[in-house]
Amino acid sequence: MLSHQLKRKLDKANNKNLPQTSKTDDDDDFNSDSDFYDSDVDEESSDLTDSEADLSGSDEVDSDDETDEVNTPSKADGSDEVDSEDETVDTGSKPVSTTSSPSIIKKIDEYAEHDTSDEEDIRNTIGNVPKNWYDEYEHIGYDWDGGKIEKAAQRDQLDSFLQRIEDPEFWRTVKDPQTGKEIVLSDDDVKLIKRINSQRIPDENFNEYAPWIEWFTSEVMKMPLRKFPEHKRSFLPSKIEAKRVSRLVHALKMGWIKTNAQYKRLKAKKKDQFYMLWQTDSDAEKMRRIHDHIPAPKRFLPGHAESYNPPSEYLFDERELQQWHKLEETPWKRKLHFIPEKYGSLREVPAYPRYIKERFLRCLDLYMCPRGIKLKLTIEPEALVPKLPSPRNLQPFPTFLAITYEGHADMVRTIDTDKTGQYLVSGSDDCTIKIWEINTGRCLKTIATDAVVRCVRWCPNQALSLILVAAGNKVILVNPHVGDFLINSKTDSLLKDSPKNDTIINERVRATVQWTEPSDTEYDRGFRAILQHFKEVTQVTWHGKGDYFAVIMPDGQNRSVLIGQVSKRRSQLPFTKPKGLVQSVIFHPSKPYLFVATQRHIRIYDLIGQALVKKLMSNSQWIATMDIHPGGDNLLVATYDRKVLWFDLDLSTKPYQTLRLHGTAARGVSFHKRYPLFASCSDDKSVIVSHGMVYNDLMLNPLIVPLKRFEDHKSCNDFGVFDVRFHPLQPWVFSAGADGTIKLYCN
Amino acid sequence: MVAKRKKKFTSGEGARYITRQGALKKLQLSLKDFRRLCILKGIYPREPRNRNKAQKGRSGIKTLYHSKDILFLMQEPIIWKLRDMKVFFRKVAKAKTTKEFGQMHRLLKQHPKLKLDNIVKERYPTYIDALRDLDDCLTLCFLFSTFPSLEHINHEQFALCRRLTIEFMHAVIESKALRKVFISIKGYYYQVEIKGVTITWIVPHQFGYQPQRGEVDFKIMSTFVEFYIIMLGFVNYRLYNSLNLFYPPKLSIRNVPEIEKKLVNKEALTSERIAGLNLPLHNTVLHTEEEVELDEFPLESSSEEMAEAKKEGEEMNKLKTLFKGLKFFLNREVPRESLVFVIRCCSGEVSWDKLLFVGSTFDEDDETITYQIVDRPIVDKQFISRYYVQPQWVYDCINARELLPVNKYFIGEVLPPHLSPFVDKDRDSYQQYIPPEEVLLRNPNVKLADNDMEEDEGLEKEAEGEEKEESDDEDEPDELKDETVEKLQQNAKKKLSVKTGEVEKEDPWKKHKLEKQEYRLREKMVKNKHRRLYKSMMEGKKKRSKEVWLLKKKRRLIEEKEKAARKGKTN
């Protein structure tokens, strides 16, 4: 380290001095010096003692000689050596040593032996290679004769420490990297180093302030030194300069350049760069402006959470903090864009580290973010909910669960009430139908069938006591023998003797259905007639008068709908072409129309005219069932895709209203015969009773208000409620659940 | 002859917009120059109504400018200036590379400068418009005034920012326009009202400058500042003019020590004192007219509105003279500039340690000082004649528009929370959380009850019980009456068999439940068109109420913890 510094300093010092010194000294000295030095190395291979002797010798000389002649070469020499050599510490000492014998130097011819331009330190001949290449060897290099230069004994730290303590000369001992030997610096060397360190000229005898010698006189002499006179152009004004001046003057005139005074004036003027730009507060001058300007939205104002001392509930707890850090990638999802912090006093508040970044982002937003006008809704979500009359004003409607009819062992698929409103019939998956007394909840009768009962319908004709039961492939006409005895016996007698058919039954019909008489045991059970079908029957429905009925077999292709007549005991097939998977059929209450629901459409046929009247689009994937308003102009359709559709037949072929009341597939809908009520049930176990008022005024659209939701049934195999029926007289509703119970809701 | 078919995107949405690349081509500018031009002229990309059409059917998201905006830019003389600048920089670079330094210096002396006066007028047709857009301008200028000089940015900008912001603050002080202040973790928010326009800006906390690791392009910010300083200068000019003040501001400086006069030139002397914010500026007119009181115009507006306006006016007047006659002394550790600004806006007198900053008017040992603002745990030498309060007191007073009791703000006290004055006061408490402190502030009557509760917990429970009973009674006064009547009657004639019928109580919970059920059914009748919107709105509502619930819960837990700690201490 020291050596390095020393070298640099020397360099500097010499660069300064060289131009002065080189003039005074003679070149011979300079070159021969180094020569001598080389030879010196040759002879003695740089012995430590020798160099010491040299150093001591130099001391003497220095003190003795005080002439310029001796000192200056040393200076020059020193500089050169340092330039050429790599970091050698003892360089300082060498030039001094050379000065000890100036007389010898002069005797030796300067270029006698070899070229001296390359002044290397050749005590070690390995050249300029890294010294660590010799780390593994005993020697450190080779001397001039090719002999190995032994490494000096390596000392460990302890040794060097001991030496530092014991040796008074330790501080001036340095290691020669060339030879690996230790050299003790002489007093002179130390002095030299000190001078260099304090940035003085290394040679203390050099006079910096020597008197100036004027080689050329500054005085103008009378007589010319040269023998020829001055040229003419030295007396004439310069044309080039005149041109230059004129150019400058022109530039000044044109204002391309300015004088310093002008600049000053301009600067002073700049202070008053502001003036009254707007004369009034609100009057706008007419000028071209940006088209359709959208002002930038203002920044949001801070809330309590941004305070330096917020209420402590605003601080993040551990979970919130974790959440905040988790959203590092998507910072816009964070609920706050900063972490709230609380400081006890104002002096503790540090600068906000993201402040500059935030301002920068705002700048970017101002000029890069696309702007557009977006209307913002200022309404409350409640305003979107339609204003409907309160359910309380729409009473009566069923409000509470009154009776639960229990007894079926399996899912109750279908229910129906008789016309008087006393009895209820239900059909179940346990292959039975049960007759219930509505008011007491008592099961009056259980009639077993052969298969799963899919549909039961009580005859709407009050003079008949008949139930249509769809069980498996059969449709059974059952006389339940409840209620008025007279009617029951009359019904029996009516059905006893089958009317004689003159007409020949069509082959197609015969293949589809066969009317058979029940056996005795069956007759005892109440069966009065049995219709054997070629496919499974899913639904039966009565015509309003109670003589005709319709039967559906969805798998029957073009024979899926069948219309039967009880009085004549015969059936007919109304359609010749299959129209799709028939889901449900109903008769119009007053007109001779038949509604046939396939998967997606509902077709209305005129039975007398034998033509398609209308085709209703349901906009849903799969229709479940439907029911018609007693007025005959409105149709309710339940679909498996959760919707309940209200069709106003006068209005359009599209649903007047789509009610999404249920969470899962809607399975049943029903209108009340007298009250403006309808109900729907679905697999989400709920029965929803709604108000559905149809006005006589054609200008008024039906009013639909959901009134009440019941959720008393239990779910069974993902089925909830299968069927829903109103009481014919009271505003009561029955629901048939998959849990094997029937429930009655009363008002 | 068949009519020529109309090409696509030649009219309507497709022709209305132009992409950035298209704009560059049209204007023949580099992106850098275009960006600068856009910032200065206030041109921004637009969000088209139909992006597909606006992008002429190209995929991806393009930055779209209105083509009229680009045409507008094309007319701008600054474009030529920018082109001249390009030439100029080329000349300078050439002089530099050929080492003609004289030439280079001469060139640099005539560095072309953009004149933005006209653009300010064009972007802000009226003074009010300029005021309306002053938020960003002030925030950025205040930020730049705290910056050290940066690379590639004209150092004059920083000095000018500092000067202009100080001048603006002086104008606010003179007009007493300050309305709200807020210390946030980001900095100080100030809200002022000038000409009926509310302006809010942020001043960062001290030592806010940190080198940004490539995240921030200071050049872009400096382009903004280049425009903003011109704008702020003109606003200041008009502001001073309307306040009858000299612009640039003038001060009467007295009591300046001779040495200082000698050492510092006059300009620096005044500018330093102006930066002190503590001295009133020179007026152009000697006497200004008194405050105009609101006249009553019963015909024009309803009396309620009038009363409200009058009340607001009174409150404003109260705020303007909030600290009138009070003398404040600032300790060394408090933020001087902010406090001086705020106190002087409310007519207070303020001073500080002489060595801290020039412009102090009285010393610490002045006996007439009423408040000393201190922000250290202990002060050795205290005067009895003054209150030693923490700085938050000043800010809270201004937000409350009255002098708050100082006892909560003494040295070493745990400060009450500092609340934001910017929150909407009429908000729904279900949708946004209102901390109890804010409730207290708004309604001091609640405060008393709360204080009682805090004072003795033993009584509190009983009181609560009583309150409950009372509240029950209040709910059904009719019932109470009936009962008393009944008792009286019973006492009078016990034999009479007729009894008054019992009032059937309506269970509020059941009623609520029923209503909720009804609403839930009604909810299903939302139009299909609005279904999604309704759903998202309800979700938002739910989220907000959840947030409120969470904050309430946190508060409850904290209070419980505190209570337990207090109990533990007393035991």
PDB file of N, CA and C in Angstrom, chain B residues 70-129:
ATOM      1  N   ILE B  70     -56.538  15.238 -32.327  1.00  0.00           N
ATOM      2  CA  ILE B  70     -55.280  15.210 -33.067  1.00  0.00           C
ATOM      3  C   ILE B  70     -55.246  16.351 -34.085  1.00  0.00           C
ATOM      4  N   LEU B  71     -56.384  16.613 -34.699  1.00  0.00           N
ATOM      5  CA  LEU B  71     -56.447  17.761 -35.609  1.00  0.00           C
ATOM      6  C   LEU B  71     -56.167  19.056 -34.854  1.00  0.00           C
ATOM      7  N   PHE B  72     -56.681  19.090 -33.642  1.00  0.00           N
ATOM      8  CA  PHE B  72     -56.463  20.254 -32.782  1.00  0.00           C
ATOM      9  C   PHE B  72     -54.973  20.428 -32.476  1.00  0.00           C
ATOM     10  N   LEU B  73     -54.313  19.306 -32.222  1.00  0.00           N
ATOM     11  CA  LEU B  73     -52.876  19.365 -31.946  1.00  0.00           C
ATOM     12  C   LEU B  73     -52.117  19.839 -33.177  1.00  0.00           C
ATOM     13  N   MET B  74     -52.628  19.454 -34.340  1.00  0.00           N
ATOM     14  CA  MET B  74     -51.930  19.788 -35.561  1.00  0.00           C
ATOM     15  C   MET B  74     -51.852  21.307 -35.754  1.00  0.00           C
ATOM     16  N   GLN B  75     -52.823  22.015 -35.236  1.00  0.00           N
ATOM     17  CA  GLN B  75     -52.855  23.469 -35.383  1.00  0.00           C
ATOM     18  C   GLN B  75     -51.908  24.165 -34.405  1.00  0.00           C
ATOM     19  N   GLU B  76     -51.382  23.410 -33.467  1.00  0.00           N
ATOM     20  CA  GLU B  76     -50.683  24.017 -32.341  1.00  0.00           C
ATOM     21  C   GLU B  76     -49.299  24.524 -32.748  1.00  0.00           C
ATOM     22  N   PRO B  77     -49.012  25.808 -32.513  1.00  0.00           N
ATOM     23  CA  PRO B  77     -47.675  26.321 -32.872  1.00  0.00           C
ATOM     24  C   PRO B  77     -46.547  25.673 -32.083  1.00  0.00           C
ATOM     25  N   ILE B  78     -46.870  25.088 -30.957  1.00  0.00           N
ATOM     26  CA  ILE B  78     -45.811  24.472 -30.149  1.00  0.00           C
ATOM     27  C   ILE B  78     -45.136  23.339 -30.916  1.00  0.00           C
ATOM     28  N   ILE B  79     -45.870  22.720 -31.801  1.00  0.00           N
ATOM     29  CA  ILE B  79     -45.277  21.637 -32.596  1.00  0.00           C
ATOM     30  C   ILE B  79     -44.039  22.159 -33.321  1.00  0.00           C
ATOM     31  N   TRP B  80     -44.166  23.347 -33.872  1.00  0.00           N
ATOM     32  CA  TRP B  80     -43.010  23.921 -34.586  1.00  0.00           C
ATOM     33  C   TRP B  80     -41.884  24.209 -33.625  1.00  0.00           C
ATOM     34  N   LYS B  81     -42.268  24.635 -32.445  1.00  0.00           N
ATOM     35  CA  LYS B  81     -41.248  24.916 -31.429  1.00  0.00           C
ATOM     36  C   LYS B  81     -40.512  23.611 -31.081  1.00  0.00           C
ATOM     37  N   LEU B  82     -41.291  22.547 -30.980  1.00  0.00           N
ATOM     38  CA  LEU B  82     -40.661  21.268 -30.644  1.00  0.00           C
ATOM     39  C   LEU B  82     -39.712  20.839 -31.767  1.00  0.00           C
ATOM     40  N   ARG B  83     -40.127  21.101 -33.002  1.00  0.00           N
ATOM     41  CA  ARG B  83     -39.246  20.745 -34.121  1.00  0.00           C
ATOM     42  C   ARG B  83     -38.000  21.611 -34.097  1.00  0.00           C
ATOM     43  N   ASP B  84     -38.182  22.909 -33.782  1.00  0.00           N
ATOM     44  CA  ASP B  84     -37.019  23.800 -33.662  1.00  0.00           C
ATOM     45  C   ASP B  84     -36.074  23.290 -32.591  1.00  0.00           C
ATOM     46  N   MET B  85     -36.668  22.815 -31.526  1.00  0.00           N
ATOM     47  CA  MET B  85     -35.849  22.331 -30.415  1.00  0.00           C
ATOM     48  C   MET B  85     -34.999  21.164 -30.870  1.00  0.00           C
ATOM     49  N   LYS B  86     -35.589  20.313 -31.673  1.00  0.00           N
ATOM     50  CA  LYS B  86     -34.857  19.155 -32.181  1.00  0.00           C
ATOM     51  C   LYS B  86     -33.621  19.631 -32.940  1.00  0.00           C
ATOM     52  N   VAL B  87     -33.841  20.636 -33.790  1.00  0.00           N
ATOM     53  CA  VAL B  87     -32.731  21.193 -34.561  1.00  0.00           C
ATOM     54  C   VAL B  87     -31.702  21.808 -33.623  1.00  0.00           C
ATOM     55  N   PHE B  88     -32.204  22.518 -32.650  1.00  0.00           N
ATOM     56  CA  PHE B  88     -31.328  23.199 -31.700  1.00  0.00           C
ATOM     57  C   PHE B  88     -30.433  22.195 -30.972  1.00  0.00           C
ATOM     58  N   PHE B  89     -31.054  21.118 -30.519  1.00  0.00           N
ATOM     59  CA  PHE B  89     -30.253  20.143 -29.769  1.00  0.00           C
ATOM     60  C   PHE B  89     -29.220  19.490 -30.676  1.00  0.00           C
ATOM     61  N   ARG B  90     -29.575  19.363 -31.939  1.00  0.00           N
ATOM     62  CA  ARG B  90     -28.602  18.792 -32.861  1.00  0.00           C
ATOM     63  C   ARG B  90     -27.409  19.736 -33.002  1.00  0.00           C
ATOM     64  N   LYS B  91     -27.734  21.029 -33.067  1.00  0.00           N
ATOM     65  CA  LYS B  91     -26.653  22.030 -33.187  1.00  0.00           C
ATOM     66  C   LYS B  91     -25.737  21.984 -31.970  1.00  0.00           C
ATOM     67  N   VAL B  92     -26.384  21.901 -30.803  1.00  0.00           N
ATOM     68  CA  VAL B  92     -25.581  21.888 -29.571  1.00  0.00           C
ATOM     69  C   VAL B  92     -24.699  20.649 -29.542  1.00  0.00           C
ATOM     70  N   ALA B  93     -25.292  19.541 -29.934  1.00  0.00           N
ATOM     71  CA  ALA B  93     -24.520  18.299 -29.905  1.00  0.00           C
ATOM     72  C   ALA B  93     -23.340  18.380 -30.865  1.00  0.00           C
ATOM     73  N   LYS B  94     -23.578  19.017 -31.997  1.00  0.00           N
ATOM     74  CA  LYS B  94     -22.502  19.134 -32.978  1.00  0.00           C
ATOM     75  C   LYS B  94     -21.392  20.021 -32.426  1.00  0.00           C
ATOM     76  N   ALA B  95     -21.784  21.145 -31.844  1.00  0.00           N
ATOM     77  CA  ALA B  95     -20.788  22.045 -31.277  1.00  0.00           C
ATOM     78  C   ALA B  95     -19.995  21.331 -30.195  1.00  0.00           C
ATOM     79  N   LYS B  96     -20.665  20.489 -29.479  1.00  0.00           N
ATOM     80  CA  LYS B  96     -19.986  19.801 -28.378  1.00  0.00           C
ATOM     81  C   LYS B  96     -18.994  18.790 -28.925  1.00  0.00           C
ATOM     82  N   THR B  97     -19.415  18.054 -29.930  1.00  0.00           N
ATOM     83  CA  THR B  97     -18.515  17.011 -30.449  1.00  0.00           C
ATOM     84  C   THR B  97     -17.326  17.621 -31.179  1.00  0.00           C
ATOM     85  N   THR B  98     -17.562  18.779 -31.820  1.00  0.00           N
ATOM     86  CA  THR B  98     -16.422  19.417 -32.499  1.00  0.00           C
ATOM     87  C   THR B  98     -15.654  20.326 -31.554  1.00  0.00           C
ATOM     88  N   LYS B  99     -16.027  20.295 -30.308  1.00  0.00           N
ATOM     89  CA  LYS B  99     -15.354  21.037 -29.238  1.00  0.00           C
ATOM     90  C   LYS B  99     -15.346  22.543 -29.465  1.00  0.00           C
ATOM     91  N   GLU B 100     -16.390  23.046 -30.099  1.00  0.00           N
ATOM     92  CA  GLU B 100     -16.522  24.500 -30.217  1.00  0.00           C
ATOM     93  C   GLU B 100     -17.348  24.960 -29.035  1.00  0.00           C
ATOM     94  N   PHE B 101     -16.657  25.090 -27.922  1.00  0.00           N
ATOM     95  CA  PHE B 101     -17.420  25.325 -26.694  1.00  0.00           C
ATOM     96  C   PHE B 101     -18.028  26.712 -26.644  1.00  0.00           C
ATOM     97  N   GLY B 102     -17.315  27.665 -27.283  1.00  0.00           N
ATOM     98  CA  GLY B 102     -17.867  29.011 -27.333  1.00  0.00           C
ATOM     99  C   GLY B 102     -19.212  29.007 -28.028  1.00  0.00           C
ATOM    100  N   GLN B 103     -19.203  28.353 -29.152  1.00  0.00           N
ATOM    101  CA  GLN B 103     -20.435  28.248 -29.941  1.00  0.00           C
ATOM    102  C   GLN B 103     -21.518  27.550 -29.121  1.00  0.00           C
ATOM    103  N   MET B 104     -21.096  26.496 -28.432  1.00  0.00           N
ATOM    104  CA  MET B 104     -22.046  25.719 -27.648  1.00  0.00           C
ATOM    105  C   MET B 104     -22.688  26.598 -26.561  1.00  0.00           C
ATOM    106  N   HIS B 105     -21.843  27.358 -25.897  1.00  0.00           N
ATOM    107  CA  HIS B 105     -22.382  28.197 -24.826  1.00  0.00           C
ATOM    108  C   HIS B 105     -23.312  29.259 -25.381  1.00  0.00           C
ATOM    109  N   ARG B 106     -22.898  29.789 -26.535  1.00  0.00           N
ATOM    110  CA  ARG B 106     -23.743  30.805 -27.127  1.00  0.00           C
ATOM    111  C   ARG B 106     -25.112  30.208 -27.471  1.00  0.00           C
ATOM    112  N   LEU B 107     -25.066  29.003 -28.013  1.00  0.00           N
ATOM    113  CA  LEU B 107     -26.327  28.339 -28.352  1.00  0.00           C
ATOM    114  C   LEU B 107     -27.173  28.092 -27.113  1.00  0.00           C
ATOM    115  N   LEU B 108     -26.480  27.595 -26.088  1.00  0.00           N
ATOM    116  CA  LEU B 108     -27.235  27.242 -24.879  1.00  0.00           C
ATOM    117  C   LEU B 108     -27.880  28.463 -24.254  1.00  0.00           C
ATOM    118  N   LYS B 109     -27.252  29.606 -24.482  1.00  0.00           N
ATOM    119  CA  LYS B 109     -27.823  30.822 -23.918  1.00  0.00           C
ATOM    120  C   LYS B 109     -29.163  31.138 -24.546  1.00  0.00           C
ATOM    121  N   GLN B 110     -29.321  30.757 -25.799  1.00  0.00           N
ATOM    122  CA  GLN B 110     -30.605  31.037 -26.440  1.00  0.00           C
ATOM    123  C   GLN B 110     -31.436  29.764 -26.535  1.00  0.00           C
ATOM    124  N   HIS B 111     -31.394  29.002 -25.479  1.00  0.00           N
ATOM    125  CA  HIS B 111     -32.210  27.795 -25.370  1.00  0.00           C
ATOM    126  C   HIS B 111     -33.666  28.163 -25.648  1.00  0.00           C
ATOM    127  N   PRO B 112     -34.300  27.564 -26.657  1.00  0.00           N
ATOM    128  CA  PRO B 112     -35.690  27.949 -26.946  1.00  0.00           C
ATOM    129  C   PRO B 112     -36.605  27.570 -25.793  1.00  0.00           C
ATOM    130  N   LYS B 113     -37.511  28.459 -25.484  1.00  0.00           N
ATOM    131  CA  LYS B 113     -38.430  28.197 -24.364  1.00  0.00           C
ATOM    132  C   LYS B 113     -39.851  28.162 -24.868  1.00  0.00           C
ATOM    133  N   LEU B 114     -40.618  27.253 -24.312  1.00  0.00           N
ATOM    134  CA  LEU B 114     -42.018  27.160 -24.718  1.00  0.00           C
ATOM    135  C   LEU B 114     -42.816  28.222 -23.984  1.00  0.00           C
ATOM    136  N   LYS B 115     -43.648  28.897 -24.715  1.00  0.00           N
ATOM    137  CA  LYS B 115     -44.512  29.880 -24.066  1.00  0.00           C
ATOM    138  C   LYS B 115     -45.886  29.236 -23.903  1.00  0.00           C
ATOM    139  N   LEU B 116     -46.270  29.063 -22.647  1.00  0.00           N
ATOM    140  CA  LEU B 116     -47.470  28.268 -22.391  1.00  0.00           C
ATOM    141  C   LEU B 116     -48.674  29.110 -21.970  1.00  0.00           C
ATOM    142  N   ASP B 117     -48.504  30.441 -21.985  1.00  0.00           N
ATOM    143  CA  ASP B 117     -49.592  31.294 -21.495  1.00  0.00           C
ATOM    144  C   ASP B 117     -50.901  31.017 -22.224  1.00  0.00           C
ATOM    145  N   ASN B 118     -50.754  30.930 -23.543  1.00  0.00           N
ATOM    146  CA  ASN B 118     -51.955  30.752 -24.340  1.00  0.00           C
ATOM    147  C   ASN B 118     -52.614  29.411 -24.072  1.00  0.00           C
ATOM    148  N   ILE B 119     -51.775  28.425 -23.806  1.00  0.00           N
ATOM    149  CA  ILE B 119     -52.324  27.096 -23.550  1.00  0.00           C
ATOM    150  C   ILE B 119     -53.105  27.087 -22.247  1.00  0.00           C
ATOM    151  N   VAL B 120     -52.594  27.833 -21.273  1.00  0.00           N
ATOM    152  CA  VAL B 120     -53.335  27.915 -19.996  1.00  0.00           C
ATOM    153  C   VAL B 120     -54.720  28.490 -20.263  1.00  0.00           C
ATOM    154  N   LYS B 121     -54.755  29.514 -21.067  1.00  0.00           N
ATOM    155  CA  LYS B 121     -56.038  30.161 -21.346  1.00  0.00           C
ATOM    156  C   LYS B 121     -56.948  29.235 -22.157  1.00  0.00           C
ATOM    157  N   GLU B 122     -56.328  28.483 -22.991  1.00  0.00           N
ATOM    158  CA  GLU B 122     -57.108  27.600 -23.847  1.00  0.00           C
ATOM    159  C   GLU B 122     -57.670  26.426 -23.037  1.00  0.00           C
ATOM    160  N   ARG B 123     -56.850  25.893 -22.147  1.00  0.00           N
ATOM    161  CA  ARG B 123     -57.320  24.753 -21.359  1.00  0.00           C
ATOM    162  C   ARG B 123     -58.299  25.184 -20.283  1.00  0.00           C
ATOM    163  N   TYR B 124     -58.104  26.380 -19.754  1.00  0.00           N
ATOM    164  CA  TYR B 124     -59.011  26.866 -18.706  1.00  0.00           C
ATOM    165  C   TYR B 124     -59.618  28.164 -19.183  1.00  0.00           C
ATOM    166  N   PRO B 125     -60.780  28.077 -19.824  1.00  0.00           N
ATOM    167  CA  PRO B 125     -61.381  29.281 -20.395  1.00  0.00           C
ATOM    168  C   PRO B 125     -61.640  30.351 -19.341  1.00  0.00           C
ATOM    169  N   THR B 126     -62.027  29.909 -18.131  1.00  0.00           N
ATOM    170  CA  THR B 126     -62.295  30.908 -17.094  1.00  0.00           C
ATOM    171  C   THR B 126     -61.416  30.617 -15.888  1.00  0.00           C
ATOM    172  N   TYR B 127     -61.346  31.605 -15.061  1.00  0.00           N
ATOM    173  CA  TYR B 127     -60.566  31.503 -13.829  1.00  0.00           C
ATOM    174  C   TYR B 127     -61.106  30.377 -12.950  1.00  0.00           C
ATOM    175  N   ILE B 128     -62.416  30.253 -12.928  1.00  0.00           N
ATOM    176  CA  ILE B 128     -63.061  29.215 -12.104  1.00  0.00           C
ATOM    177  C   ILE B 128     -62.633  27.828 -12.578  1.00  0.00           C
ATOM    178  N   ASP B 129     -62.561  27.681 -13.911  1.00  0.00           N
ATOM    179  CA  ASP B 129     -62.127  26.381 -14.447  1.00  0.00           C
ATOM    180  C   ASP B 129     -60.730  26.037 -13.952  1.00  0.00           C
TER     181      ASP B 129
END
